XYZ file of C-alpha atoms in Angstrom:
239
model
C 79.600 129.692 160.031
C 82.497 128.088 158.442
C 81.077 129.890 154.803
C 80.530 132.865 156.264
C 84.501 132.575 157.937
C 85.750 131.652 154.204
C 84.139 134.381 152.857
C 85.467 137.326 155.527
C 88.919 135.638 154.613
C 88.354 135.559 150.455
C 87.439 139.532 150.827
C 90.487 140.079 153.704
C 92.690 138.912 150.932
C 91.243 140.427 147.784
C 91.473 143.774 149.832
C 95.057 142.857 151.048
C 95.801 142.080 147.044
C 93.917 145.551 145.944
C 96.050 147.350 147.689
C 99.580 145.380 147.083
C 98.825 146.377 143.443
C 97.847 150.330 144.313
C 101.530 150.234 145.713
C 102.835 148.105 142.917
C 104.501 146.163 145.491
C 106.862 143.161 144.354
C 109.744 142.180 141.582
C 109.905 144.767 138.536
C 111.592 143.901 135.147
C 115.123 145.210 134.998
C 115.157 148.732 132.593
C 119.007 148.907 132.461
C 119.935 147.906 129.141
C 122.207 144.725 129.161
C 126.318 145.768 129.245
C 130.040 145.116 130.427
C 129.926 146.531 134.501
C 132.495 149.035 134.588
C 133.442 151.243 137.842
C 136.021 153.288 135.502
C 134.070 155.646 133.685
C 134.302 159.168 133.398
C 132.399 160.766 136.492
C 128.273 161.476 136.548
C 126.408 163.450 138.964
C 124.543 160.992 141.248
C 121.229 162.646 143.305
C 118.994 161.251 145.357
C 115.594 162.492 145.230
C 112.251 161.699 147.018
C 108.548 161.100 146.016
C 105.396 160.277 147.281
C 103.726 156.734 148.319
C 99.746 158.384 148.679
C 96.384 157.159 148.802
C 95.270 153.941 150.264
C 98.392 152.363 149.200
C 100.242 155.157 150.885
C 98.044 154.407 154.341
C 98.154 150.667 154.225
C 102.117 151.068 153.434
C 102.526 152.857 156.752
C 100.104 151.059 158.757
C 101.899 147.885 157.576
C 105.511 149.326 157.982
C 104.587 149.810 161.897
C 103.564 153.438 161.678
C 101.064 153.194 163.596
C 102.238 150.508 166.419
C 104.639 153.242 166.842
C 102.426 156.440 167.204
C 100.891 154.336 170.013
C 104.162 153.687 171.354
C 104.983 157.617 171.486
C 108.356 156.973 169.469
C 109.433 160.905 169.234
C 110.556 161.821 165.656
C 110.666 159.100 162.625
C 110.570 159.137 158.774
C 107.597 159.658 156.893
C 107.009 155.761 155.392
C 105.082 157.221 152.355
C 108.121 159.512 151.201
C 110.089 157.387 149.552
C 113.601 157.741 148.700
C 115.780 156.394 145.921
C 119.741 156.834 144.374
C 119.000 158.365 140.520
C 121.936 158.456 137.621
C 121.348 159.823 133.797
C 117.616 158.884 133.724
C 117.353 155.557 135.915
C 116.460 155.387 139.899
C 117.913 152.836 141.832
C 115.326 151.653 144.834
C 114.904 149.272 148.026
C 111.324 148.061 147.176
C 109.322 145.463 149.057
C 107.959 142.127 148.006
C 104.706 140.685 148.596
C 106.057 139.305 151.623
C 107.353 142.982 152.766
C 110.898 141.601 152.492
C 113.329 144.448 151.056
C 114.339 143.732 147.587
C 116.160 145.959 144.826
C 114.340 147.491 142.039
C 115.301 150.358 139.244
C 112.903 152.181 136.974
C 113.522 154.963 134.092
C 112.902 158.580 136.163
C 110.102 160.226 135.502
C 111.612 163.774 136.055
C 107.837 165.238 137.303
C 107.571 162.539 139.829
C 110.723 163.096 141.929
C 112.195 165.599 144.299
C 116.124 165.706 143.401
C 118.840 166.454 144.899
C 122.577 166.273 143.633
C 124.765 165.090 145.993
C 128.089 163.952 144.336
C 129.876 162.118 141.522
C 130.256 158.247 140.341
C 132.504 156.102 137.874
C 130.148 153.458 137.715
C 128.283 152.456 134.439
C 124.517 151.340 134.534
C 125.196 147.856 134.784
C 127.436 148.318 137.385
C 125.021 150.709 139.907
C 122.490 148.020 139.512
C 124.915 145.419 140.184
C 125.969 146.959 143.345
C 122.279 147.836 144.145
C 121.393 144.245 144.215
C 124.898 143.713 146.206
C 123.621 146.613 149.103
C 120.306 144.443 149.062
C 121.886 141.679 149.736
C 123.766 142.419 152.565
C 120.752 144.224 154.041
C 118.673 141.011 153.567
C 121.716 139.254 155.618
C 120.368 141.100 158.581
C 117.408 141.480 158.003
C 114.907 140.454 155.108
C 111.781 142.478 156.936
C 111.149 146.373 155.567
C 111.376 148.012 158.526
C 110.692 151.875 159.631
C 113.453 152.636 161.344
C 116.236 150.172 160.558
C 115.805 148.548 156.966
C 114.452 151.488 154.676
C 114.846 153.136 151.458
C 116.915 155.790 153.282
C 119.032 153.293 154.675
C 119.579 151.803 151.048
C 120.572 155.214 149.776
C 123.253 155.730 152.562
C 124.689 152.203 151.933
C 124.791 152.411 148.182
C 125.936 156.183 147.903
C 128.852 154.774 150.002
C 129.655 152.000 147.382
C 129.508 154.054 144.309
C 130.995 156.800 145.403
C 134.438 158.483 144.036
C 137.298 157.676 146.117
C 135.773 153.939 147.584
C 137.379 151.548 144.752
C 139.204 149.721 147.368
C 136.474 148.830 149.632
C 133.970 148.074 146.719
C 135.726 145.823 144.986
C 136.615 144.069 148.553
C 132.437 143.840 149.343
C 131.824 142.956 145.748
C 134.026 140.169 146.121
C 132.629 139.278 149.071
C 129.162 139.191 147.782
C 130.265 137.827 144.602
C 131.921 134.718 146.235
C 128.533 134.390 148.321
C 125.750 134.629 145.722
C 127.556 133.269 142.628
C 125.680 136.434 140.713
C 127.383 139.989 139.506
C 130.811 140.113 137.736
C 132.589 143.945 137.083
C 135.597 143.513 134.912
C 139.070 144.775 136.554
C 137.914 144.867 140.245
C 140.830 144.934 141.543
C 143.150 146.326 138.991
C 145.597 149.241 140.096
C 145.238 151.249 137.651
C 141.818 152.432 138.298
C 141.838 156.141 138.393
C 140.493 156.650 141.760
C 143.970 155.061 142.612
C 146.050 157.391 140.646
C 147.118 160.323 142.514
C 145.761 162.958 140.192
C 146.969 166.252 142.015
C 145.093 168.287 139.161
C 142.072 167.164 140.292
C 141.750 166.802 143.885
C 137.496 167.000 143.802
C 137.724 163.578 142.135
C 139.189 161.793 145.361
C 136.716 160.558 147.790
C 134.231 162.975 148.763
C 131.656 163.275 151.249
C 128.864 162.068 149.276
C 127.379 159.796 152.059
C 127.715 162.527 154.671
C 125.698 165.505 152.024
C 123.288 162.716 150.939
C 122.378 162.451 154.875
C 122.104 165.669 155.785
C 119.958 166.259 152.663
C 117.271 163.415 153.756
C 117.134 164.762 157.256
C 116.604 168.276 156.196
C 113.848 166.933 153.450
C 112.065 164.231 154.984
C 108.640 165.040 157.018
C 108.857 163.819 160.201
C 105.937 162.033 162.229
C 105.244 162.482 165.929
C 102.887 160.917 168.085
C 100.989 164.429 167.787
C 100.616 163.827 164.236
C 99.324 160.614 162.819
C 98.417 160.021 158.670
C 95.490 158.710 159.242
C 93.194 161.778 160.753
């Protein structure tokens, strides 16, 4: 009996471990190449874009996410687990990814521009270093409240939202007050001239008045909503 027990648990766990690795779930090596953070460059386009989790991986994702506690619960109108959203800039993504322990963490990847659904939604000063920097700083403070991936409140849509409002034009001030904050905390992350007044967001540029803050946290919200399948308890992924 006790064999046969061992055994059920051995396969369990090699099928658990399967699909973990169909997902690619877990740490990633860091693509951005090493540099000085800087939040004072001249402005790039920021997008977020969308693509698909599928397969097994895709089903085990969503039955492990809650999916399908909460078809059963008759939960109206929630995001599609297996679309998965991320914050892209000049060729690398920016992504709340889960551990083996499906605890949030913070990953970036090169884009592969065939894989992902894009959408531009606004502008950013910061440099590579420095959107990855405040990447792992949103992470952070999501792991604060929660460490747990969940559907509703601790998702890759909820990353976006939170790290499209640090990088943002216009939000020097309050970034480099978090920053601090998270800087003072973890020991990690350092972005030369935080708090330095002459940033350009501060400088009242009158000639350029689409440089101040923008709604980029507002579009980037309306543009998940409008392109993210929702699931009802009418339609479930797994018939």
């Amino acid at each position: 009996f006790e064999e046969g027990l061992k055994k059920g648990k051995d396969e369990a766990l090699k099928g658990k471990l399967v699909l973990e690795h169909s997902l690619g779930l877990g740490h990633k090596p860091n693509v951005i190449p090493p540099d000085e953070a800087r939040i004072d460059e001249e402005p790039r386009t920021v997008e977020i874009g969308w693509h698909p989790v599928g397969g097994l991986g895709g089903k085990w994702f969503a039955e492990k996410t809650g999916l399908g506690k909460m078809i059963t619960e008759k939960i109206n109108k929630y995001p599609d687990p297996t679309q998965h959203w991320a914050v892209l800039v000049d060729g690398y993504c920016h992504e709340l990814w889960m551990d083996e322990h499906l605890d949030v963490i913070y990953i970036n990847e090169k884009v592969n521009g065939e894989e992902w659904h894009t959408f531009e939604v606004g502008k950013t000063r910061f440099n590579d270093e420095a959107l990855r920097q405040a990447g792992e700083m949103v992470i952070h403070n999501m792991r604060q409240k929660r460490p747990g991936y969940n559907l509703i409140s601790n998702n890759c849509q909820n990353f976006a939202v939170l790290m499209l409002d640090a990088i943002q034009i216009g939000a020097h001030k309050e970034f480099a007050t978090s920053f601090a904050i998270y800087q003072t905390a973890t020991g990690a992350g350092h972005i030369k001239d935080l708090f330095v007044d002459k940033h350009p967001d501060e400088q009242q540029d009158q000639a350029h008045p689409e440089l101040h803050r923008q709604d980029t946290v507002q579009h980037a919200q309306q543009v998940m909503e409008e392109n993210t399948t929702k699931i009802d308890n009418h339609h479930s992924l797994f018939h």
